[in-house]
Coordinates of C-alpha atoms and ligand atoms in Angstrom, one line a residue:
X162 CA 0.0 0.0 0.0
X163 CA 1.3 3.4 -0.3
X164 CA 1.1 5.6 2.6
X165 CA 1.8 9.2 3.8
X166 CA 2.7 10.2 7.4
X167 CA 2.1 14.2 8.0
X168 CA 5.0 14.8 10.8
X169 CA 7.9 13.5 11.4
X170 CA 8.8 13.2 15.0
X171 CA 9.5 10.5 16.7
X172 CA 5.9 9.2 16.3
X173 CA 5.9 10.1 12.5
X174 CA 9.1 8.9 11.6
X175 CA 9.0 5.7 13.6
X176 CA 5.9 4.8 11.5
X177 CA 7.4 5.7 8.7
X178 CA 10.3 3.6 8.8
X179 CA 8.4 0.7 10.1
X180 CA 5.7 0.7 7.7
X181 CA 8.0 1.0 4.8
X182 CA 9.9 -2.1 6.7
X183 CA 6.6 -4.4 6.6
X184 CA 6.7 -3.7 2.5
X185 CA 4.6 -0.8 2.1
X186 CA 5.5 2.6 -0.2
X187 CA 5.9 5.7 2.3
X188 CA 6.4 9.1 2.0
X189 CA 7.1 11.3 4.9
X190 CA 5.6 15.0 5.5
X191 CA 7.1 17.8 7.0
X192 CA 6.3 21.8 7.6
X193 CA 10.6 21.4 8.7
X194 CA 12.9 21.6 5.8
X195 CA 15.9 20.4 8.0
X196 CA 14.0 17.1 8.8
X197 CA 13.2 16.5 5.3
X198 CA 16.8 17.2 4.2
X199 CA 17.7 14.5 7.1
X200 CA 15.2 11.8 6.2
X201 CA 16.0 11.9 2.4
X202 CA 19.7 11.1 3.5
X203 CA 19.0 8.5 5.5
X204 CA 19.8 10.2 9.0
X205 CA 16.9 9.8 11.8
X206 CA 15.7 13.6 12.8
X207 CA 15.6 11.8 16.7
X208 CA 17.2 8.7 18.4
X209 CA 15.7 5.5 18.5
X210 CA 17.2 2.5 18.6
X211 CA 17.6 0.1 15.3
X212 CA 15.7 3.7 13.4
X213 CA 19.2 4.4 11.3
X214 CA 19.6 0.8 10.3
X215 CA 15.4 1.0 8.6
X216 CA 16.0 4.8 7.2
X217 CA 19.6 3.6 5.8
X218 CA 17.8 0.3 4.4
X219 CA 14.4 1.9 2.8
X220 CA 15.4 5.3 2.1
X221 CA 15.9 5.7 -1.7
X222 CA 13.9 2.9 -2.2
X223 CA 10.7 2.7 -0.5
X224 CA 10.9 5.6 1.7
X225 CA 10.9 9.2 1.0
X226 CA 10.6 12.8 2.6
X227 CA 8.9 15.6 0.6
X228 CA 7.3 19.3 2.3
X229 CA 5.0 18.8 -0.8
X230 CA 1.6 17.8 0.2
X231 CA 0.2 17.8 -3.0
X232 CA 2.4 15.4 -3.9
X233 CA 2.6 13.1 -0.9
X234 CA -1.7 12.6 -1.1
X235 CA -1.5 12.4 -4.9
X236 CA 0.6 10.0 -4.5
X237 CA -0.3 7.5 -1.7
X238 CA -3.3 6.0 -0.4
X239 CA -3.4 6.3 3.1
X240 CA -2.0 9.3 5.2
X241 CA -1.2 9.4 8.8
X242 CA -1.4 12.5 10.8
X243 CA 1.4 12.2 13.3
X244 CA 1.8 15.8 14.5
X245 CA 2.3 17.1 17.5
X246 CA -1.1 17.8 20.3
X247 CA 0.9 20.0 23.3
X248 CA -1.0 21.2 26.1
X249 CA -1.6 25.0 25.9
X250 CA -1.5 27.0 28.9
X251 CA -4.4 25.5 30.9
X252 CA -2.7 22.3 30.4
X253 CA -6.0 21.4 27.9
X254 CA -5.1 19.7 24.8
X255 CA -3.9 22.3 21.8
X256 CA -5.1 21.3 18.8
X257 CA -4.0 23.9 16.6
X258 CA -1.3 22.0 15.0
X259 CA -3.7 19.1 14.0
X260 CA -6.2 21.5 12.7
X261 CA -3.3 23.0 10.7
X262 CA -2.0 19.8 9.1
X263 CA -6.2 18.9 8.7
X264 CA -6.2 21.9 6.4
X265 CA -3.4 21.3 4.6
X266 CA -4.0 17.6 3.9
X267 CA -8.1 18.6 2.8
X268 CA -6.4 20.7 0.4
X269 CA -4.5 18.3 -1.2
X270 CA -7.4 16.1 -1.2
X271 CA -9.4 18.7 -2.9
X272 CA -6.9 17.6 -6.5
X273 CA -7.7 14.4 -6.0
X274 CA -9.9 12.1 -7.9
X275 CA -9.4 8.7 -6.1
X276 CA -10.5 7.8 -3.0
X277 CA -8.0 8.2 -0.4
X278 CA -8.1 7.2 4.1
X279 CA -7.6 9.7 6.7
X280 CA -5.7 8.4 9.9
X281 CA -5.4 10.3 12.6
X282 CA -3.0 8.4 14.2
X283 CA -1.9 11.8 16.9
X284 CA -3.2 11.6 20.4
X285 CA -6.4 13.6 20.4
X286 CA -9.2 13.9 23.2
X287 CA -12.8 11.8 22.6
X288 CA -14.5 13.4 19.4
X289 CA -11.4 15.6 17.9
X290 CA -11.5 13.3 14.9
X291 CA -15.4 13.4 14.7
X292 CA -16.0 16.8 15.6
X293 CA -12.6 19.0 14.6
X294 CA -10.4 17.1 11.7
X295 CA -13.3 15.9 9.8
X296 CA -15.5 19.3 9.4
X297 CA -11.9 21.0 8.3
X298 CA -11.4 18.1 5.8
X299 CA -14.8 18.0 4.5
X300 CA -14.5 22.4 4.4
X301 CA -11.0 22.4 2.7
X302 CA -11.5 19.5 0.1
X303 CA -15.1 20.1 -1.0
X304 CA -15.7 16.4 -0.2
X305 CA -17.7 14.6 2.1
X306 CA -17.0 11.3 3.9
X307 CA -17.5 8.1 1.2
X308 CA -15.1 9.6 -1.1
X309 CA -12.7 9.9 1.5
X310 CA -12.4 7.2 4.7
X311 CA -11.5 8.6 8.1
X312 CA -10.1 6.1 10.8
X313 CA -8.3 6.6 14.3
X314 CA -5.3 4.7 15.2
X315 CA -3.4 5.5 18.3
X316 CA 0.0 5.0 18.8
X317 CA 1.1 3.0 21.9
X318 CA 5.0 3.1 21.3
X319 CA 7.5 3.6 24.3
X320 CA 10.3 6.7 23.5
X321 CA 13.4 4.2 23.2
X322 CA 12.1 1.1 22.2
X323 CA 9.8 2.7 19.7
X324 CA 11.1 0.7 16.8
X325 CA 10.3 -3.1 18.7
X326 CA 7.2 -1.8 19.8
X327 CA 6.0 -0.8 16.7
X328 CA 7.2 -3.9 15.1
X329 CA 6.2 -5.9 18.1
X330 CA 2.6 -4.3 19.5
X331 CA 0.3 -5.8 22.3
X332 CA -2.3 -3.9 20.8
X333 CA -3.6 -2.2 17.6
X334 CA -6.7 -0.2 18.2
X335 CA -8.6 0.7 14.9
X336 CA -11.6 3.5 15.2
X337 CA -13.4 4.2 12.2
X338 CA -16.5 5.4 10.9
X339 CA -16.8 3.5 7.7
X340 CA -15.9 -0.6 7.5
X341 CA -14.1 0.6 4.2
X342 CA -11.3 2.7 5.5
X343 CA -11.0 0.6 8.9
X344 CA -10.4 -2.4 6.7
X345 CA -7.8 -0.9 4.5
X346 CA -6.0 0.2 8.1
X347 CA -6.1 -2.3 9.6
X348 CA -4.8 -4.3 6.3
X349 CA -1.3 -2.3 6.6
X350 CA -0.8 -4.0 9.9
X351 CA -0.9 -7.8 8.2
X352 CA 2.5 -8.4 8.6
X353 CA 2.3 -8.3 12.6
X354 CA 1.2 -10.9 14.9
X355 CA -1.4 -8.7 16.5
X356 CA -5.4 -9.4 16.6
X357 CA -6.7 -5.7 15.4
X358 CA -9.0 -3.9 17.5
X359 CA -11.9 -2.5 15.8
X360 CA -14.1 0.0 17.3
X361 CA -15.4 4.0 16.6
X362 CA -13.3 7.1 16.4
X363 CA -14.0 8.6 20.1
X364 CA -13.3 4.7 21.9
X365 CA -9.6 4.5 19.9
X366 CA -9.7 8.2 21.3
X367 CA -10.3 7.3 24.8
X368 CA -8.6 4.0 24.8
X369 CA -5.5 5.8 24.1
X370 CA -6.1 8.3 27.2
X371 CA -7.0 5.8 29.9
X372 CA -3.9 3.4 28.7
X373 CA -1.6 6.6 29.3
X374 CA -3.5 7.7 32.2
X375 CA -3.5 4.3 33.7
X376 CA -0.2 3.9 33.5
X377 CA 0.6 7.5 34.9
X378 CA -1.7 6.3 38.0
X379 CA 0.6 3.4 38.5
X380 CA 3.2 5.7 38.7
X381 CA 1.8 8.3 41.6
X382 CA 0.6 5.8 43.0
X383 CA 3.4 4.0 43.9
X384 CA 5.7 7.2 44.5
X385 CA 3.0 7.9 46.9
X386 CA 3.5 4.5 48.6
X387 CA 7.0 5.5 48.0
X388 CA 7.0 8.8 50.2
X389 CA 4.9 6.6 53.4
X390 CA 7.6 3.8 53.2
X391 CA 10.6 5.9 53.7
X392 CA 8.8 8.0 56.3
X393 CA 8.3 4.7 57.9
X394 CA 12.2 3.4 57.1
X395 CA 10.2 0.7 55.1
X396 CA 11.8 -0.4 51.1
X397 CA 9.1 0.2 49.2
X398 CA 10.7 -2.1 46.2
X399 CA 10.2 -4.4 48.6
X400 CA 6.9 -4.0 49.2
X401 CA 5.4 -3.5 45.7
X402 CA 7.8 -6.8 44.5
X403 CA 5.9 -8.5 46.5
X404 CA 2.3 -6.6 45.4
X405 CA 3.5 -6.8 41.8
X406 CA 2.6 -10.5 42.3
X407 CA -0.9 -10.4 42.5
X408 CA -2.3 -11.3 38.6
X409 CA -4.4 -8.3 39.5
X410 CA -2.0 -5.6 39.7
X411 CA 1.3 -7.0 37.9
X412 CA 4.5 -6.1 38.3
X413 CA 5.2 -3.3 35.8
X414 CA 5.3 0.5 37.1
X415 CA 5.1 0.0 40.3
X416 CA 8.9 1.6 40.9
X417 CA 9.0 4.7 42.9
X418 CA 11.2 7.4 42.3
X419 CA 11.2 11.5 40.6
X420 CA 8.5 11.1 38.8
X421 CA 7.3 10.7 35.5
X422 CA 7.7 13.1 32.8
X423 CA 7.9 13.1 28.9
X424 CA 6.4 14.0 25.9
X425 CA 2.8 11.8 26.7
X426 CA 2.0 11.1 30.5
X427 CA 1.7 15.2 31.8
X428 CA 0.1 15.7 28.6
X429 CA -2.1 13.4 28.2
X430 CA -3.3 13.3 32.1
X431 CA -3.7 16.7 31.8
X432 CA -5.7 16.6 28.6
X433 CA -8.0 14.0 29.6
X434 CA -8.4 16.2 32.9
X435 CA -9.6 18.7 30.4
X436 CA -12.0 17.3 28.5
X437 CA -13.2 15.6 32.1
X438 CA -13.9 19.5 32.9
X439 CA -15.8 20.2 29.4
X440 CA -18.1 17.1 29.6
X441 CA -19.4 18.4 33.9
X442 CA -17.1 15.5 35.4
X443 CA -14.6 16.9 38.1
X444 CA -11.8 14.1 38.2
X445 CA -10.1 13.9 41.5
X446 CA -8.3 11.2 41.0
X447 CA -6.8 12.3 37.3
X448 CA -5.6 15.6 39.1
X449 CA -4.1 13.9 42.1
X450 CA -1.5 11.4 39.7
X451 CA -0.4 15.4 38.9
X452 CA -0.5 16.5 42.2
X453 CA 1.6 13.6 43.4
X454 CA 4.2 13.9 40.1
X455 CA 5.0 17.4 40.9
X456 CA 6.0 16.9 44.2
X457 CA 8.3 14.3 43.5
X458 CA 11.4 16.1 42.2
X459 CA 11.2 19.0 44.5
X460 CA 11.4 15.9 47.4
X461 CA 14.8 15.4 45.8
X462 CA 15.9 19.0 46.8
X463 CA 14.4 18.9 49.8
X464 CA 16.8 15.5 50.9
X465 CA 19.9 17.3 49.2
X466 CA 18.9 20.4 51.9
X467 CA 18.4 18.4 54.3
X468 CA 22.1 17.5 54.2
X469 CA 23.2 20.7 53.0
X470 CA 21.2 23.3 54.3
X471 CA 22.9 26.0 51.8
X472 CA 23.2 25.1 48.5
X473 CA 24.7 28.5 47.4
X474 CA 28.0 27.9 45.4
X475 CA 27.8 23.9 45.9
X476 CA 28.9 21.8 42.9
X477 CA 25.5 19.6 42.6
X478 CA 26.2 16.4 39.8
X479 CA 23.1 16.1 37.9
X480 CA 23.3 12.4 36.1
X481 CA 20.8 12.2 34.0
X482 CA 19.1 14.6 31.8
X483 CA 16.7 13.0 29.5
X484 CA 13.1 11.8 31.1
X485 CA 13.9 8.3 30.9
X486 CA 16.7 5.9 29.6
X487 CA 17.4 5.4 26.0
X488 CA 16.2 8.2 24.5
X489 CA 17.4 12.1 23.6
X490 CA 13.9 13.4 24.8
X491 CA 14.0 16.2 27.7
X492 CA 9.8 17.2 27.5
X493 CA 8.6 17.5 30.9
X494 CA 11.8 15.6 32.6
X495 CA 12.1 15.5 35.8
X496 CA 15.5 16.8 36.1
X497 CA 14.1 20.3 34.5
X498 CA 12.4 21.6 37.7
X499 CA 15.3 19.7 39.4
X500 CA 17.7 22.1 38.1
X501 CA 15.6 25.0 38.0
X502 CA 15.6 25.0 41.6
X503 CA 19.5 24.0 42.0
X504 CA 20.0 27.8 40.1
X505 CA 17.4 29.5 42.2
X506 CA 19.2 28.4 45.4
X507 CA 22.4 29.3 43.7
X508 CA 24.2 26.3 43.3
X509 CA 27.1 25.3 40.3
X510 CA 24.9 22.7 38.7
X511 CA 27.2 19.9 36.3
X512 CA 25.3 18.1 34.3
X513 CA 26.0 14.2 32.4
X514 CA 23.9 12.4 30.4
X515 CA 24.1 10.1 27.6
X516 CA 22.3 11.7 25.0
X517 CA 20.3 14.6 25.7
X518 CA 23.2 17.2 27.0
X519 CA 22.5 19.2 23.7
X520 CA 18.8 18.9 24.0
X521 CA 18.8 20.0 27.7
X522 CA 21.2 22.7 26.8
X523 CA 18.8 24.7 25.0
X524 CA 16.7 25.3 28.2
X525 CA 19.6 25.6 30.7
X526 CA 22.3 27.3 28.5
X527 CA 24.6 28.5 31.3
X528 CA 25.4 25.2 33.4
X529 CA 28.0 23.1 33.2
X530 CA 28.0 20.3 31.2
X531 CA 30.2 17.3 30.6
X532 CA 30.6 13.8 28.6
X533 CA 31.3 11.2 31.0
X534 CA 30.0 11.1 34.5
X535 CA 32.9 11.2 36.1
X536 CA 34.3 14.4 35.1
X537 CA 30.6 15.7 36.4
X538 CA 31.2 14.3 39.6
X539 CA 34.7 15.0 40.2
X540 CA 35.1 17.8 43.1
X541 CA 30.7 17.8 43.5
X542 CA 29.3 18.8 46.7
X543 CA 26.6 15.9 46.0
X544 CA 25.5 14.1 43.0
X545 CA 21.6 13.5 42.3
X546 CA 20.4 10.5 39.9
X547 CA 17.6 11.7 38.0
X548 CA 17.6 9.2 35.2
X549 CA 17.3 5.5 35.0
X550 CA 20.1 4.9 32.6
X551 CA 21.8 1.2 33.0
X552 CA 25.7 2.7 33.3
X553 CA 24.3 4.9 37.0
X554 CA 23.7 1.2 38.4
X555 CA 27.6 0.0 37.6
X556 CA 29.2 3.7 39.4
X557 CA 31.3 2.7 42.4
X558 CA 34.9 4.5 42.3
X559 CA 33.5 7.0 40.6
X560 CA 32.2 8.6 43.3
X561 CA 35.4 9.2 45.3
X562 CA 36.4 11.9 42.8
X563 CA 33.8 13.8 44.8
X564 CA 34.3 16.7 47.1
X565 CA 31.6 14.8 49.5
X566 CA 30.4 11.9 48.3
X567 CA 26.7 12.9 48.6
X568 CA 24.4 10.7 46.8
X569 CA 20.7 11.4 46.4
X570 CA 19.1 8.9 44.2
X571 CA 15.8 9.6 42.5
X572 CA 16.1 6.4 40.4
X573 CA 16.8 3.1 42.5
X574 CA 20.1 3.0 40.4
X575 CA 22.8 2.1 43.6
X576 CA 21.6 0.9 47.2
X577 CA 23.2 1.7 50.4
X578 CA 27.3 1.7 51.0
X579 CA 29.7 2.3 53.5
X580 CA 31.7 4.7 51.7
X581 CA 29.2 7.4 50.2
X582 CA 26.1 9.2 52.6
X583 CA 23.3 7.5 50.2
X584 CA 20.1 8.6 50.3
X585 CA 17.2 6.7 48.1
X586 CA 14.4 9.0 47.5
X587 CA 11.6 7.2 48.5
X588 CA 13.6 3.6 50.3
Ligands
NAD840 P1 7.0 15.6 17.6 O1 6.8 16.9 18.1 O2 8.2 14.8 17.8 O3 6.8 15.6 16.0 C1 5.8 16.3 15.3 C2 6.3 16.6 13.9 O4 5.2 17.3 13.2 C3 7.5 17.6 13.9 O5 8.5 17.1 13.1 C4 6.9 18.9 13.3 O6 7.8 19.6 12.5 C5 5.8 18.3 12.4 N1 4.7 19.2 12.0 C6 4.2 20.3 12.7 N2 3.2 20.9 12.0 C7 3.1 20.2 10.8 C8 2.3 20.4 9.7 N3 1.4 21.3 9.6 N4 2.5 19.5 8.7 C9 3.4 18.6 8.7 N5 4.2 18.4 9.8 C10 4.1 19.2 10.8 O7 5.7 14.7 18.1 P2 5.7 13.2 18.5 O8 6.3 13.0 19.8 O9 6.0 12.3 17.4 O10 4.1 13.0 18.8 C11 3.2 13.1 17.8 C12 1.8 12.6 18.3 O11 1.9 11.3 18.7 C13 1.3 13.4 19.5 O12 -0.1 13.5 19.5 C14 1.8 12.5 20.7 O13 1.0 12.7 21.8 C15 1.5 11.1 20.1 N6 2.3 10.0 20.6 C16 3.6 10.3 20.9 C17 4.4 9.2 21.5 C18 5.8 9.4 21.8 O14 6.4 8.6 22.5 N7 6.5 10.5 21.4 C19 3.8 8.0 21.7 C20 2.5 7.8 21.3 C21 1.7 8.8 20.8

């Protein structure tokens, strides 16, 4: 089949590579010249592991980047919208982006003759596809639904392992309006072992948001447990090993620690808060797995201050920069408020982190940054984990390059020793 995807983030160009992987024709979409220049030489816009090895084996062959839209509809028959849904300043869902790629794509549509499917594959509240995307595509082609199919089709990748997830999903959710354009979606999946859910627009909506919001609930709720336990001198990795048992609960998310951040879980808990809000529904629980996430990094200053009571001029080590391991992605990590509040209180903050020290540096331009974690560490005041990155569990001498071997850890990543003052966030 041949298949567009409008945006080309991680989301967008994951898709893209992956699709083009199980045999299908795809070109890529972009308002950002420098991504399209990128993609049509083969180099991923974003990290994600095994993504250069599919652009480096497609591109030039099956896969393609244009800013043409015209082009990229006339020329496929399926096109994902993959762009971006921040939250605007209320912390509702911003659609404006969507809405903007909606126009451009109706458009497009408008020159063509064939039938062509709609996917709106971007995380959008219950009844954006019904109520927003389609009224702009029906206004800016001149066409009504049956000449054009309109399906929804979440995305349920993890930042990191996007490319096995993709290639590897536990589910495929399928919301359409029309059998016609659900069946050809759900036909580009074939190649996966997968059973296809099918259902309408506003469920794949809202499946989306309670998976995310489930998830993000996991999360607060066991920091929460977390912050009881260590008032209590309790491990609370104990304790939820041991409740991860139960078939019922599981043993994923249940780890305690800074929080979650990122480009989904805020968003998307937030979002769904919103639309909560619009519909008369006033979600206390929604807004406590918020409450709970925002207090979590400023606990970590408040156990570095409780050992050094005046942070001003104190070389604090910040490992990890990126909101979780394996990825370059700094939206809403927890290390941003983190460091926010190191500068406020006036301490030298130097930074490590595997791959997002050039991200992070465009919001924190004046701290210190460096390429190994050592050399961030040597002559620190205290050190403070903030990202769950494999190579924090092995440090051992590493920390005696420290002026005071301080170690506040908001990740689980080293356990109690004689020869550093360790202190576990939440155990
Ligand atoms: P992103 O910000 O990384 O990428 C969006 C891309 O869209 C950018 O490259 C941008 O230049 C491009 N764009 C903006 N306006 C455009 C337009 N009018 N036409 C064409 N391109 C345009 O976003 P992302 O992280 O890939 O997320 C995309 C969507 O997928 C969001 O709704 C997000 O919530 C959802 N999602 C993200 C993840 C994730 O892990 N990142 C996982 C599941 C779902």
């Amino acid at each position: 089949m041949k298949i567009s995807v409008i945006g080309t983030g991680y989301v967008g160009t994951v898709s893209a590579a992956c699709f083009a992987e199980l045999g299908h024709e795809v070109i890529c979409v972009d308002i950002d010249p420098s991504k399209i220049d990128m993609l049509n030489r083969g180099v991923p816009p974003i990290y994600e592991d095994g993504l250069s090895e599919l652009l480096e084996k497609h591109v030039g062959k099956n896969l393609s980047a244009t800013s043409n839209y015209d082009y990229a509809i006339n020329n496929s028959d399926v096109s994902f919208i993959c762009v971006g849904t921040p939250s605007d300043n209320e912390g509702n869902i911003d659609l404006d982006i969507v809405k903007a790629a909606s126009a451009s794509l109706g458009k497009a549509l408008r020159k063509k003759k064939e039938y062509h499917v709609i996917v709106v594959k971007s995380t959008v509240v219950p009844e954006t596809t019904e109520k927003v995307i389609l009224p702009i595509i029906e206004k800016e082609s001149g066409k009504s639904t049956g000449n054009f199919g309109i399906s929804m089709n979440p995305e349920f990748l993890r930042e990191g392992k996007a490319v096995h997830d993709f290639m590897n999903p536990d589910k495929i959710v399928v919301g359409s309006l029309d059998k016609r354009s659900g069946d050809i979606v759900a036909s580009l999946y074939s190649g996966l072992n997968c059973e296809v859910t099918r259902t309408n627009p506003r469920t794949a909506e809202m499946i989306k948001y309670v998976n995310n919001s489930f998830l993000a609930t996991k999360i607060s709720f066991s920091n929460e447990v977390g912050n009881i336990c260590k008032e209590l001198g309790i491990d609370t990795y104990e304790v939820m090993k041991a409740v991860g048992k139960d078939f019922r609960i599981g043993p994923h998310f249940l780890n305690s620690g800074a929080g979650f951040g990122g480009s989904c879980f805020p968003k998307d808990v937030k979002a769904l808060i919103g639309k909560a809000k619009e519909v008369g529904y006033e979600p206390a629980l929604l807004r406590s797995v918020i409450a709970v996430n925002e207090i979590q990094p400023m606990r970590m200053i408040t156990l570095l201050k409780n050992k050094i009571p005046d942070l001003k001029g104190k070389k604090i080590a910040v490992l990890g920069l990126a909101f979780k391991n394996d990825t370059d992605d700094i939206r809403e990590s927890r290390s941003i408020p983190v460091i926010k509040e190191l500068i406020e209180e006036g301490a030298i903050v130097s930074a490590y982190d595997k791959m997002a020290i050039e991200n992070m540096r465009r919001i924190f331009p004046d701290i210190e940054y460096y390429n190994s974690a050592i050399d961030a560490l040597r002559g620190a005041d205290a050190c403070l984990i903030m990202t769950e990155w494999n190579e924090f569990k092995s440090l051992d001498t590493e920390f005696s390059i420290m002026k005071n071997r301080l170690i506040i850890d908001g990740r689980h990543m080293q356990s109690p020793r004689k020869d550093v003052d360790y202190v576990g966030l939440c155990w």
